PDB file of C-alpha atoms in Angstrom:
ATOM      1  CA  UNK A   1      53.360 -15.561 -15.039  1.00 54.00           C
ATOM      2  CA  UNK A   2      50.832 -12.533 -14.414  1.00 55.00           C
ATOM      3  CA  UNK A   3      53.801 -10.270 -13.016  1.00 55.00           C
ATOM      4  CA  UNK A   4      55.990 -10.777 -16.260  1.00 53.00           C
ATOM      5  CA  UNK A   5      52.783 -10.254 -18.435  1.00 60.00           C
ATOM      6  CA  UNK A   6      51.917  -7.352 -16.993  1.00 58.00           C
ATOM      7  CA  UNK A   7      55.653  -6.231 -16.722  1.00 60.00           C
ATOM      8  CA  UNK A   8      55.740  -6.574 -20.824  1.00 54.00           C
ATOM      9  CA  UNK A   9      52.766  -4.956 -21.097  1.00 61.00           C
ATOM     10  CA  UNK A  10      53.909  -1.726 -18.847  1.00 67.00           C
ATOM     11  CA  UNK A  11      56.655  -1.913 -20.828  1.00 54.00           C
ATOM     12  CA  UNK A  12      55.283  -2.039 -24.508  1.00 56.00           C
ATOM     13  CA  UNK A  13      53.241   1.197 -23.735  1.00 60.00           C
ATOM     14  CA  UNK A  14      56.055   3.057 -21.816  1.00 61.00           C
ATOM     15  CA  UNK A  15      58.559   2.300 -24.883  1.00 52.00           C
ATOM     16  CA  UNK A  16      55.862   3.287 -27.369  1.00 64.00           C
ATOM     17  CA  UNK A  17      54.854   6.337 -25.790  1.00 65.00           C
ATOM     18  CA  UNK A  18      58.271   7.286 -25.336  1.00 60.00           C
ATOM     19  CA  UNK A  19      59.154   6.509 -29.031  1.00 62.00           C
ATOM     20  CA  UNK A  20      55.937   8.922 -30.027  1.00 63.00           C
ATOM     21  CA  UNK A  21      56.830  12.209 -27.769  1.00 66.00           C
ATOM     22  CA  UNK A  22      60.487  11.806 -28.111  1.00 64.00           C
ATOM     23  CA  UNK A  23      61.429   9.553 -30.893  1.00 65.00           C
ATOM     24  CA  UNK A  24      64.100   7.624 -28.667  1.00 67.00           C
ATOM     25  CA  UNK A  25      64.406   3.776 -30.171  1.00 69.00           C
ATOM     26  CA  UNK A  26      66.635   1.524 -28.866  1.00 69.00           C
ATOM     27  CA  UNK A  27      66.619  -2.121 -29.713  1.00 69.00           C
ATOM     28  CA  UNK A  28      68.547  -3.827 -26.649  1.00 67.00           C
ATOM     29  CA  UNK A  29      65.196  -2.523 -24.784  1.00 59.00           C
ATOM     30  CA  UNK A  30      63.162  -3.814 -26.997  1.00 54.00           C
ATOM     31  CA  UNK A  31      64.831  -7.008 -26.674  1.00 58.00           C
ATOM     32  CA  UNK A  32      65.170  -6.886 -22.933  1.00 61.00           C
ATOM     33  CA  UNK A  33      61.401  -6.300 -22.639  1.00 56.00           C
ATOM     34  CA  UNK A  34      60.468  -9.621 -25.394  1.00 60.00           C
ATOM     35  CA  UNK A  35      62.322 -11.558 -22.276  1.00 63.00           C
ATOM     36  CA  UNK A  36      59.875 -11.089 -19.755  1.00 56.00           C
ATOM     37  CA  UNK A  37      57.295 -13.890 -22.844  1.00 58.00           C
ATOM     38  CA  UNK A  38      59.671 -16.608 -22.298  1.00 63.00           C
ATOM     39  CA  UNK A  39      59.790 -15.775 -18.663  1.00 59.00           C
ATOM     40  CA  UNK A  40      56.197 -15.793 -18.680  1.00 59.00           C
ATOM     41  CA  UNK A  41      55.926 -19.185 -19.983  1.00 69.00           C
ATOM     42  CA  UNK A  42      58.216 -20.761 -17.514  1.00 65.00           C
ATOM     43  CA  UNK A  43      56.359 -19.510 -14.994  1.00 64.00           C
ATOM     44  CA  UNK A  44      53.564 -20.648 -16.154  1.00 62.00           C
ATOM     45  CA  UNK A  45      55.140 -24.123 -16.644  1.00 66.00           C
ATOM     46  CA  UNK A  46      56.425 -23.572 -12.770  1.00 69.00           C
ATOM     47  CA  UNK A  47      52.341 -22.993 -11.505  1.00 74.00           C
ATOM     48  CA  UNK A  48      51.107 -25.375 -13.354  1.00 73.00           C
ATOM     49  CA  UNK A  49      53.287 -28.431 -12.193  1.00 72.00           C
ATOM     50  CA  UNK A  50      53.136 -27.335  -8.739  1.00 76.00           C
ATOM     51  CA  UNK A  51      48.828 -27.327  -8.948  1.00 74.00           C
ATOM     52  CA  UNK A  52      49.749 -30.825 -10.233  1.00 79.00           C
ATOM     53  CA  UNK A  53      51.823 -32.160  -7.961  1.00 82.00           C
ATOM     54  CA  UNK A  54      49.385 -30.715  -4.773  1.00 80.00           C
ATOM     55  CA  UNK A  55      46.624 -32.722  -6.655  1.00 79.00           C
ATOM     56  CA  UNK A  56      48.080 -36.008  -7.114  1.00 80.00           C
ATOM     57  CA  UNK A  57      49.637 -35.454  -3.165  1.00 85.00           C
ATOM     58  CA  UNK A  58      48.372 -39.481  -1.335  1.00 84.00           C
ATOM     59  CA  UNK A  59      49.488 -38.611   2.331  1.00 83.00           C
ATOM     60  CA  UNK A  60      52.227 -40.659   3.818  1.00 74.00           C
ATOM     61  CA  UNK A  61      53.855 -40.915   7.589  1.00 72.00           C
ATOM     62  CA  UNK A  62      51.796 -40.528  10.414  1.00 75.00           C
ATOM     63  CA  UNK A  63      49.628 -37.531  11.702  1.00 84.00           C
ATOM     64  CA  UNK A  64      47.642 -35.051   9.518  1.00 92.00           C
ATOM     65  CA  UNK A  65      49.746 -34.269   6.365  1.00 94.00           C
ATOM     66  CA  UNK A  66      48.957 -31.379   3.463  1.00 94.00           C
ATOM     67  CA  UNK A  67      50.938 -30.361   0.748  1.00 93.00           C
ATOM     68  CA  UNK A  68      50.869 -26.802  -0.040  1.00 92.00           C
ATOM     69  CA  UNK A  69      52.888 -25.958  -3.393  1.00 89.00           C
ATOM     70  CA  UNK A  70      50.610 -23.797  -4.895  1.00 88.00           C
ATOM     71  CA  UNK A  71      49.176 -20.984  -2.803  1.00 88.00           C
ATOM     72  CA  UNK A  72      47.116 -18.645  -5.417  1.00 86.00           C
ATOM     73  CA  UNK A  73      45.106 -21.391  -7.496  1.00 86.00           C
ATOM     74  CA  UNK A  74      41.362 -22.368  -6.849  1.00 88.00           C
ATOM     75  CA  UNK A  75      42.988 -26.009  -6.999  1.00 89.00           C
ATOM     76  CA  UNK A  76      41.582 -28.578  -4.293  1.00 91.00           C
ATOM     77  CA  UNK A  77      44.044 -29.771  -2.102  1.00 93.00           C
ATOM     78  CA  UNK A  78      43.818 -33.055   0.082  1.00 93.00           C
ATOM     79  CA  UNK A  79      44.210 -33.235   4.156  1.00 94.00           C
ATOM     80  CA  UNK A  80      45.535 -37.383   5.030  1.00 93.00           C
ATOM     81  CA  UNK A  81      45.772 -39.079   7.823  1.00 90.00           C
ATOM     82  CA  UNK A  82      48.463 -41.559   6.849  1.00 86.00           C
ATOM     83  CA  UNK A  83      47.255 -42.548   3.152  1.00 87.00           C
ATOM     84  CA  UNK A  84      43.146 -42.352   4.242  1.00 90.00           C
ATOM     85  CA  UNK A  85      41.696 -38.569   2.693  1.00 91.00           C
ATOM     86  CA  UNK A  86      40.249 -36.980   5.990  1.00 91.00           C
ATOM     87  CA  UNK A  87      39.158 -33.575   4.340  1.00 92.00           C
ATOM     88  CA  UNK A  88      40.292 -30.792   1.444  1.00 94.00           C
ATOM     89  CA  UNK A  89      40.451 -26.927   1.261  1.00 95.00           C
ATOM     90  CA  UNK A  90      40.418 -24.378  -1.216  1.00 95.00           C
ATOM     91  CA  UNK A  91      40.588 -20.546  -1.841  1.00 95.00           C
ATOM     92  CA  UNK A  92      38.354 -19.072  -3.512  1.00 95.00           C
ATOM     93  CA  UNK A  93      38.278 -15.503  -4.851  1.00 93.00           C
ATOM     94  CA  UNK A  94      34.788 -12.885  -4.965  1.00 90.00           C
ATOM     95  CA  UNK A  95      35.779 -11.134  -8.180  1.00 88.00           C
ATOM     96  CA  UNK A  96      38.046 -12.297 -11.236  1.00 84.00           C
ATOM     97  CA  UNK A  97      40.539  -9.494 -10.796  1.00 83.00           C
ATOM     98  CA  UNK A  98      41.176 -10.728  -7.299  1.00 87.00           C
ATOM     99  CA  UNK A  99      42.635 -13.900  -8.748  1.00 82.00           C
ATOM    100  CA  UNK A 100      45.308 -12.303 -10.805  1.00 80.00           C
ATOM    101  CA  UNK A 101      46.132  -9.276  -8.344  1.00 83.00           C
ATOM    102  CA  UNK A 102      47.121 -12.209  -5.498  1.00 83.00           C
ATOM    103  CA  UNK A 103      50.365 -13.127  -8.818  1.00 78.00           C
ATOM    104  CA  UNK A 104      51.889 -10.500  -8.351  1.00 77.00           C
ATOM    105  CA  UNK A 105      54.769 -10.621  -5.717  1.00 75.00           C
ATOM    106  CA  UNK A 106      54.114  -9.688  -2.328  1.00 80.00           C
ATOM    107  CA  UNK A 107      50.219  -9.464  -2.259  1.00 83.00           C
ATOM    108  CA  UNK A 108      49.259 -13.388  -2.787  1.00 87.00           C
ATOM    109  CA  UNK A 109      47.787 -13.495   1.057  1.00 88.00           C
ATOM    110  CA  UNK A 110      45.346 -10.356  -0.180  1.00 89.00           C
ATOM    111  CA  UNK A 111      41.857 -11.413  -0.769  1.00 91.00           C
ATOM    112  CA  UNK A 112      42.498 -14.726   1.192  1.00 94.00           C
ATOM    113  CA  UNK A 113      39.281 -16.850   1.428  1.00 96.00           C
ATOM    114  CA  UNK A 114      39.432 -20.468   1.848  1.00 97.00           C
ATOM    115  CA  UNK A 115      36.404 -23.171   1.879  1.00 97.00           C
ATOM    116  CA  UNK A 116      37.229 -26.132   3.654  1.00 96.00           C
ATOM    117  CA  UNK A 117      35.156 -29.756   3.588  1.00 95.00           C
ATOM    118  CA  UNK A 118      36.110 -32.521   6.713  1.00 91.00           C
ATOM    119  CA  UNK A 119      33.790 -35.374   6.378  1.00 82.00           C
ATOM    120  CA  UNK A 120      30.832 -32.981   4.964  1.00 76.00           C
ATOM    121  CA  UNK A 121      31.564 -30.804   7.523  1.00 86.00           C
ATOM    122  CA  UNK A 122      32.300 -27.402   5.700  1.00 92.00           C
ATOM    123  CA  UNK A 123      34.016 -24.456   7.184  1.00 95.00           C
ATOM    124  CA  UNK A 124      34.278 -21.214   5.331  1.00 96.00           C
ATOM    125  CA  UNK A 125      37.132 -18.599   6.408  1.00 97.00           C
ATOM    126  CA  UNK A 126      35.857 -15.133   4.430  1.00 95.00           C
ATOM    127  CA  UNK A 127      38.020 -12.212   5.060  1.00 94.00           C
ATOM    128  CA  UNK A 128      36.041  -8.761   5.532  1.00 89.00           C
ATOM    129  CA  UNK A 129      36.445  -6.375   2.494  1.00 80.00           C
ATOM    130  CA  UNK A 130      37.970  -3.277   2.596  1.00 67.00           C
ATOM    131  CA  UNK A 131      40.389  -3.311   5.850  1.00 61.00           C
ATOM    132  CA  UNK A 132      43.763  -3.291   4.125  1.00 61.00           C
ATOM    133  CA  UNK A 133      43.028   0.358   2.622  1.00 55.00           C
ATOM    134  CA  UNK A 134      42.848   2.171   6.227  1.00 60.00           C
ATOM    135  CA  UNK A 135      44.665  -0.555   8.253  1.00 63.00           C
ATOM    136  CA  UNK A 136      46.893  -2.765   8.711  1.00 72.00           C
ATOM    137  CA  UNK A 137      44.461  -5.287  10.799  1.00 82.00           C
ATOM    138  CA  UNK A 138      42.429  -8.050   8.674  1.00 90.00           C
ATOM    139  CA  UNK A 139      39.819 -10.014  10.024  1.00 94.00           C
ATOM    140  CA  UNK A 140      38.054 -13.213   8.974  1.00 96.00           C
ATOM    141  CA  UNK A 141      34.216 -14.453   9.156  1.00 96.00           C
ATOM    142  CA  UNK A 142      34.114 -18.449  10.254  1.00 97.00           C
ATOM    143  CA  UNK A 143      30.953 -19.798   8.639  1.00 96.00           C
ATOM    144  CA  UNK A 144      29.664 -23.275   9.344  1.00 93.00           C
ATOM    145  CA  UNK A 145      26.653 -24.662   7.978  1.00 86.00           C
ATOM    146  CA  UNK A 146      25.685 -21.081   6.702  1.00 86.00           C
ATOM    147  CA  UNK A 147      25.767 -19.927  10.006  1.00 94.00           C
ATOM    148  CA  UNK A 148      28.533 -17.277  11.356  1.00 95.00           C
ATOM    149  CA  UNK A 149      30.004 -19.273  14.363  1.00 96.00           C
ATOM    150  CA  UNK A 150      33.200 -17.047  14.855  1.00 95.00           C
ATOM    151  CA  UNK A 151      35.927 -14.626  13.650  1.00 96.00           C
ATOM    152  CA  UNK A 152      39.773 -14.330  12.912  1.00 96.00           C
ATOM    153  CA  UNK A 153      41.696 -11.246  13.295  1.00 94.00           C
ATOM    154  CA  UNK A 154      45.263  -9.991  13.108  1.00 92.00           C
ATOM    155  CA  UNK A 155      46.766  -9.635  16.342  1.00 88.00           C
ATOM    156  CA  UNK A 156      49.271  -6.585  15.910  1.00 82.00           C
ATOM    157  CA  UNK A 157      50.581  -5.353  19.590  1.00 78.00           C
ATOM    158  CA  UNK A 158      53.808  -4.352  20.731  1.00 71.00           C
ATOM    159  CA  UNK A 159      54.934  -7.231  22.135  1.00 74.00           C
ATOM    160  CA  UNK A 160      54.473  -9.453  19.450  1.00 74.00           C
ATOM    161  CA  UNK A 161      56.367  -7.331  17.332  1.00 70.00           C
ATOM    162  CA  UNK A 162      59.459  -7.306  20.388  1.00 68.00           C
ATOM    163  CA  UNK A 163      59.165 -10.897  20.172  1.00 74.00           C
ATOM    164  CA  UNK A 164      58.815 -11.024  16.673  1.00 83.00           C
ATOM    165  CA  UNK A 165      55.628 -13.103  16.681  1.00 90.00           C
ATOM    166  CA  UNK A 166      52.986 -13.193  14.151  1.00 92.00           C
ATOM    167  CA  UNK A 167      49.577 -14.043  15.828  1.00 94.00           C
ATOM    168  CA  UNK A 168      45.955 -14.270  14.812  1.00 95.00           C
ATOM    169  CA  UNK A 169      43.282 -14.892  16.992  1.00 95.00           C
ATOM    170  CA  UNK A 170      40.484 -16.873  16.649  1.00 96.00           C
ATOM    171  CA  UNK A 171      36.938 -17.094  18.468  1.00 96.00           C
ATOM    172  CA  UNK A 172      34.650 -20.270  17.756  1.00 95.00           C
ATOM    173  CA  UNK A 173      31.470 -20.581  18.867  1.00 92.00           C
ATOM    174  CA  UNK A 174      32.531 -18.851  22.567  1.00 92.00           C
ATOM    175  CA  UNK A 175      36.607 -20.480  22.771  1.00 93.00           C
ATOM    176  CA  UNK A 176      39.334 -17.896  21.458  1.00 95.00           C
ATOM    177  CA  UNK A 177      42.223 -19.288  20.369  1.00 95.00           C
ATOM    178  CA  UNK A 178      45.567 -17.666  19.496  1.00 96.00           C
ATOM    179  CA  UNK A 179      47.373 -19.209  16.215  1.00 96.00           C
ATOM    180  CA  UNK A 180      51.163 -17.971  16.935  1.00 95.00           C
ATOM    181  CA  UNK A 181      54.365 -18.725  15.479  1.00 93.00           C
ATOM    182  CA  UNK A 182      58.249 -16.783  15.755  1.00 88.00           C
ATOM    183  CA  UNK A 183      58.656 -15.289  12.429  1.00 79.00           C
ATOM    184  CA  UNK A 184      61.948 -17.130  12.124  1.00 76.00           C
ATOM    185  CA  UNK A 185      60.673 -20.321  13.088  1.00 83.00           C
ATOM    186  CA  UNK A 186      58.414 -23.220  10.534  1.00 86.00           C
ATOM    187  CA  UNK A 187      56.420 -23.708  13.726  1.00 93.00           C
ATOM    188  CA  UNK A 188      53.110 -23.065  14.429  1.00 96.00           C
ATOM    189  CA  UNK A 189      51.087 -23.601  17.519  1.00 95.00           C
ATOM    190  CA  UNK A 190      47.983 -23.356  19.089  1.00 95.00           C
ATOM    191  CA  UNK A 191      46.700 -21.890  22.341  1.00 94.00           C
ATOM    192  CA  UNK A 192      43.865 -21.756  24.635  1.00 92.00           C
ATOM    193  CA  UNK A 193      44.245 -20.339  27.947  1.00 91.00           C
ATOM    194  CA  UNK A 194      48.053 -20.240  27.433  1.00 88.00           C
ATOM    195  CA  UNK A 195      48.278 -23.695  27.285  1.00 92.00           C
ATOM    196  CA  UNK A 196      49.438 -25.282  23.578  1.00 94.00           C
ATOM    197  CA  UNK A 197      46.833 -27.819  22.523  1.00 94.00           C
ATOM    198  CA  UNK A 198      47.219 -28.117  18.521  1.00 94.00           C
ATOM    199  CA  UNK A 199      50.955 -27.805  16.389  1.00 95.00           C
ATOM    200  CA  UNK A 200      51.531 -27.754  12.954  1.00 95.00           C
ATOM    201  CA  UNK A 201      55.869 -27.878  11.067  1.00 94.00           C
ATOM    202  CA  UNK A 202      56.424 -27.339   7.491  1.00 92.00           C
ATOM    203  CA  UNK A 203      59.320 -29.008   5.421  1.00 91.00           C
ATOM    204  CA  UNK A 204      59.336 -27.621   2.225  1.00 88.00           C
ATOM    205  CA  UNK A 205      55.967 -27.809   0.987  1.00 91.00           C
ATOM    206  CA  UNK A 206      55.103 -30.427   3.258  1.00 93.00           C
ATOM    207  CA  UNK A 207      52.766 -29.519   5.886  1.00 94.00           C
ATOM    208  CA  UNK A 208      52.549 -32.116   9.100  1.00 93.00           C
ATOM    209  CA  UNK A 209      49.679 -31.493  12.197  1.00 94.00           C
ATOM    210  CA  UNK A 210      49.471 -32.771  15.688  1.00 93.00           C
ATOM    211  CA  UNK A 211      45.746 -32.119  16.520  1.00 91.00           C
ATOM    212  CA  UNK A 212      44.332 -34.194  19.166  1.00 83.00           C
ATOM    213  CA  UNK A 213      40.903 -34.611  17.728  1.00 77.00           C
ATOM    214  CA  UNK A 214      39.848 -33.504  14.770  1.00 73.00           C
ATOM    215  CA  UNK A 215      36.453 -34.367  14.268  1.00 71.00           C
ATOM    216  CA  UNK A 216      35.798 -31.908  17.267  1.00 75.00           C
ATOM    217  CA  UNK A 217      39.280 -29.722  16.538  1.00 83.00           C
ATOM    218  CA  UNK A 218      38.679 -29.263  12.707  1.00 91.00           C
ATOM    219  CA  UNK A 219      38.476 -25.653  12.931  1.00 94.00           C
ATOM    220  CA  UNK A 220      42.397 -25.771  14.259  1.00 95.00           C
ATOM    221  CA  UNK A 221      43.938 -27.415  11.661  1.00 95.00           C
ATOM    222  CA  UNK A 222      41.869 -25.368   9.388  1.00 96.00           C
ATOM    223  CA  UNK A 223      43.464 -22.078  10.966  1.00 96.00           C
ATOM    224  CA  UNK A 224      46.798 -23.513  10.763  1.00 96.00           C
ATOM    225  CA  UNK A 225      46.557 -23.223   7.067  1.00 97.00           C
ATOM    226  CA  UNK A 226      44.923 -19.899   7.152  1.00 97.00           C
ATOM    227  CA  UNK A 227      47.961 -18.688   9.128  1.00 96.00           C
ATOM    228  CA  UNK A 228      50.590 -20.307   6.850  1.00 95.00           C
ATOM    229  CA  UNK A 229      48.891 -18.554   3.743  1.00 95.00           C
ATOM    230  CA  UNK A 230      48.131 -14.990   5.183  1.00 93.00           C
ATOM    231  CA  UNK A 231      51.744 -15.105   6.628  1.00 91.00           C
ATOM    232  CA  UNK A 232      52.820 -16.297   3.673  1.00 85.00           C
ATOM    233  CA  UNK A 233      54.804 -19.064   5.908  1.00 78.00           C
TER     234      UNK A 233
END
């Protein structure tokens, strides 16, 4: 909805300024650019019954289940196990601007923070400001209890990108962790010491976990997600 506002807008002043200096008026623009309002509102319509439909989401099968149709929103969304409400998440944004920046295409993982609550246990992923300009590495605070108890970076090496695998590695409270998955592939795992200990598939919007324990493995399941919206999986 932002995009095609935005794209009207860009377009209003170009056409007007155009019509000023050079006194060029064509109406088939004009009418091309009035597209992008209905456009808008169906998109609109689009984000709105998505937010919905993550909201009134009640678990189902077995294992840890999300659902994840709406990726840019502040909305909560529920973690089950089976139909039983083990935790939430949501993202969260430091300045207004952020929130409609993330609409347009191809920049909805920037300014990814996320807030997590298992059981009031709360986990805060914040990403570190200012990276993207001079890099291409982002990195992530974990914050429990107000306390810094880890990071998340990027990992960006030459065999990953041979392999095509996107990676991020994770340190809590003295484990590290690498959340990996083939860029072709709906599959995400987890390992520690090479050995995979934590998996996560998406159908659709449908997200499913295997985590062995999460009262103690929270902070897994909680990257899993982290990976599937910076990766925009």
């Amino acid at each position: 909805m932002v995009y095609c506002i935005g794209m009207f807008v860009l377009g209003v002043v170009a056409l007007t300024a155009r019509g000023l200096y050079f006194d060029i008026f064509r109406i088939t623009e004009w009418g091309s650019l009035v597209a992008f309002l209905p456009a808008a509102l169906l998109l609109f319509w689009i984000e709105r019954w998505q937010q919905k439909r993550d909201t009134a989401f009640n678990g189902g099968g077995t294992g840890y289940t999300s659902l994840l149709s709406d990726r840019q929103s502040t909305g909560i969304k529920q973690i089950y196990r089976s139909e039983t409400i083990v935790g939430s998440y949501r993202r969260t944004f430091e300045q207004a601007w952020h929130r409609w920046f993330v609409a347009f295409p191809k920049v909805e993982n920037f300014f990814l923070n996320l807030d997590f609550d298992f059981s009031q246990r709360e986990l805060r992923f914040e990403e570190k400001a200012g990276q993207r300009l001079w890099s291409n590495q982002t990195e992530w605070t974990i914050e429990e209890g107000g306390e810094t108890v880890g990071d998340i970076q990027t990992e960006n090496t030459v065999r990953h990108a041979v392999e095509f695998t996107e990676v991020l590695k994770m340190t809590y409270r003295g484990e590290t962790y690498h959340i990996r998955s083939p860029r072709l592939s709906r599959r995400i795992e987890v390992r520690r010491n090479k050995t995979t200990i934590a998996t996560s598939h998406r159908k659709r919007h449908l997200l499913t976990f295997d985590v062995p324990d999460l009262e103690r493995q929270a902070v897994l399941l909680a990257g899993m997600i982290l990976f599937r919206l910076h990766f925009r999986e």
